[in-house]
mmCIF file of C-alpha atoms in Angstrom:
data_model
loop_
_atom_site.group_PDB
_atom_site.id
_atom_site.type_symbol
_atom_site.label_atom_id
_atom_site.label_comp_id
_atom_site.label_asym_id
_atom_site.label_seq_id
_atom_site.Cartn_x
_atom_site.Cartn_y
_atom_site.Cartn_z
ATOM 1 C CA UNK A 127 -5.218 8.017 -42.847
ATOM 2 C CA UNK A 128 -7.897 9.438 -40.112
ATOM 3 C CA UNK A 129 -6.308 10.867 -37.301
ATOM 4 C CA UNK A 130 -6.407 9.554 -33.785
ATOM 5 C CA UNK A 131 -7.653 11.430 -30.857
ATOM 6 C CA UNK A 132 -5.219 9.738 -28.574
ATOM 7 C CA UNK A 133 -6.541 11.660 -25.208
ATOM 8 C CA UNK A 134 -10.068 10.454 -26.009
ATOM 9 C CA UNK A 135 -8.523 6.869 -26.157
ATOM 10 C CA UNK A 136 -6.687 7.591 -23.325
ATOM 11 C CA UNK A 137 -9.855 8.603 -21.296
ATOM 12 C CA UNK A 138 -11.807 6.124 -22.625
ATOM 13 C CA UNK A 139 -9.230 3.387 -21.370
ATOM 14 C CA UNK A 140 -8.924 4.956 -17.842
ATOM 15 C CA UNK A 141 -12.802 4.613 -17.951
ATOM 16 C CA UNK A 142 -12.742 0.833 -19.018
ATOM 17 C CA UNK A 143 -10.379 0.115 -16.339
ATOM 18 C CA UNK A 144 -11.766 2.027 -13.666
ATOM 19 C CA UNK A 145 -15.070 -0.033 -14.136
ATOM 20 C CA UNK A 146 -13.487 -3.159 -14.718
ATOM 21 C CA UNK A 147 -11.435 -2.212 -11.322
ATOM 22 C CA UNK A 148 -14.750 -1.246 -9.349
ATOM 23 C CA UNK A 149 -16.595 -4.503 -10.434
ATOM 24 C CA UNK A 150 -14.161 -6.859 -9.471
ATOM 25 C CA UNK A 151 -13.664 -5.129 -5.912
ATOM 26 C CA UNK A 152 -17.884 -5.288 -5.495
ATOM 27 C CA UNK A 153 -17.636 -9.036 -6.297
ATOM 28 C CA UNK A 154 -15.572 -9.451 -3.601
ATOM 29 C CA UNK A 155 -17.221 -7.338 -0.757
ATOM 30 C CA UNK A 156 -20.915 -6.938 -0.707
ATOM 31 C CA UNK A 157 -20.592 -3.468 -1.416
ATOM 32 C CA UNK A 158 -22.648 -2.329 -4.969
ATOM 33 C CA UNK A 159 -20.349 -1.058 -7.644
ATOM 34 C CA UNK A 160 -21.914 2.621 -7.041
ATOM 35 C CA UNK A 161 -20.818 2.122 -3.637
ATOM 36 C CA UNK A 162 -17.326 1.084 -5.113
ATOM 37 C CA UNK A 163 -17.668 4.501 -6.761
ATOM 38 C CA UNK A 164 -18.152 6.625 -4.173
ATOM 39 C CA UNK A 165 -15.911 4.692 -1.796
ATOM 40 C CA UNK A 166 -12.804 5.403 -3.857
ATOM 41 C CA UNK A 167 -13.858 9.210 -4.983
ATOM 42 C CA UNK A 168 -14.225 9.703 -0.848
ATOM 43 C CA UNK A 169 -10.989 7.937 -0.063
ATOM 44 C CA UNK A 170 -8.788 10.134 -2.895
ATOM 45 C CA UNK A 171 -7.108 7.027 -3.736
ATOM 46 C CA UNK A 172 -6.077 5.759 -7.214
ATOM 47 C CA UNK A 173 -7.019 2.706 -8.384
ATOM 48 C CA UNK A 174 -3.078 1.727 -8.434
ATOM 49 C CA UNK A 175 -3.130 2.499 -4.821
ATOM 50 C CA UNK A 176 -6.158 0.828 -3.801
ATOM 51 C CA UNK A 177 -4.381 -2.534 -5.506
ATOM 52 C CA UNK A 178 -0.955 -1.978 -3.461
ATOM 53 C CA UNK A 179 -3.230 -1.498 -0.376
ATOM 54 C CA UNK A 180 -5.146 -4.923 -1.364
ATOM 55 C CA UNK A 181 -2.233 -6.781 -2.199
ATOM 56 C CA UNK A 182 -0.666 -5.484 1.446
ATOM 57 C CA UNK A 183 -3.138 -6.889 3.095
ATOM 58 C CA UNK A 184 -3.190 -9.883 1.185
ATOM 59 C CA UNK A 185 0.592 -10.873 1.995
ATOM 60 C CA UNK A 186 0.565 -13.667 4.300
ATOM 61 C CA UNK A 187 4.735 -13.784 4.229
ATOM 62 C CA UNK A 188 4.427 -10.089 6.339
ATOM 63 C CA UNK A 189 3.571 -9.523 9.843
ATOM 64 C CA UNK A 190 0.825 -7.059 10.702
ATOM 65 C CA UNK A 191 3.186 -4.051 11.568
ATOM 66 C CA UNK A 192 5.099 -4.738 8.225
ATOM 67 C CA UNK A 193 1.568 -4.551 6.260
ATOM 68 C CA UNK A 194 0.720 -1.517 8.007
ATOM 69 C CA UNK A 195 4.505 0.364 7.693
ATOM 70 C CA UNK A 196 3.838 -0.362 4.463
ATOM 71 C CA UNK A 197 0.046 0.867 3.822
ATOM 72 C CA UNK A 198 1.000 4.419 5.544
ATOM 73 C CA UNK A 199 3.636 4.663 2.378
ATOM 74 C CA UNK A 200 0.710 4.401 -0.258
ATOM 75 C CA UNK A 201 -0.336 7.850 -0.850
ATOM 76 C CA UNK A 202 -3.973 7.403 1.026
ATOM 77 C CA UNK A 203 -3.726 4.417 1.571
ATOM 78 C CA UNK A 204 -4.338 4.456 5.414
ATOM 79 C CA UNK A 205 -7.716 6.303 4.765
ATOM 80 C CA UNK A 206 -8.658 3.927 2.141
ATOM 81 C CA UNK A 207 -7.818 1.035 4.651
ATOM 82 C CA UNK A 208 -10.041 2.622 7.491
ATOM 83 C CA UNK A 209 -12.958 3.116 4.646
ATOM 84 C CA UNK A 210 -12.434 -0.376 3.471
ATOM 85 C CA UNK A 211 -12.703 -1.711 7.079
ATOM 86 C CA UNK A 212 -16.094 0.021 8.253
ATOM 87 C CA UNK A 213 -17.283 -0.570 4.802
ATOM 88 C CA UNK A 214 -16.620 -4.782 4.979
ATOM 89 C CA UNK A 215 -17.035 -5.005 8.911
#
């Protein structure tokens, strides 16, 4: 039996998903998956926490000040938000 290099499947999976991650967000916006790139390096965000920010602002059943209590809890998530924002706008 060969043996597994299980933190070069593990890096290639975090790659994979990072991608996947970066092309769906640059279908949405009109931001260029590069863009997407340097967007989330700049706003030290994980992917993770990029999705809770998303799904935040997403949540029609909150009010504005409960999506943004809520965004200043998500480790970066308030710079992401403001990078998002002059990014879209």
């Amino acid at each position: 039996m060969s043996d597994i290099n299980w933190d070069d499947l593990a890096e290639n999976a975090a790659a994979q998903t990072d991608s996947d991650f970066n092309t769906q967000m640059a279908s949405l916006t009109s931001l260029k998956v590069t863009e997407i790139d340097n967007f989330i390096a700049q706003s030290n965000i994980s992917n993770a926490n990029a999705v809770k920010v998303l799904k935040e602002i997403n949540d029609a059943a909150k009010s504005n000040n409960q999506k943004a209590q809520a965004i200043t809890s998500i480790n970066n998530g308030v710079g992401f938000l403001v990078g998002l924002v002059s990014k879209v706008v």
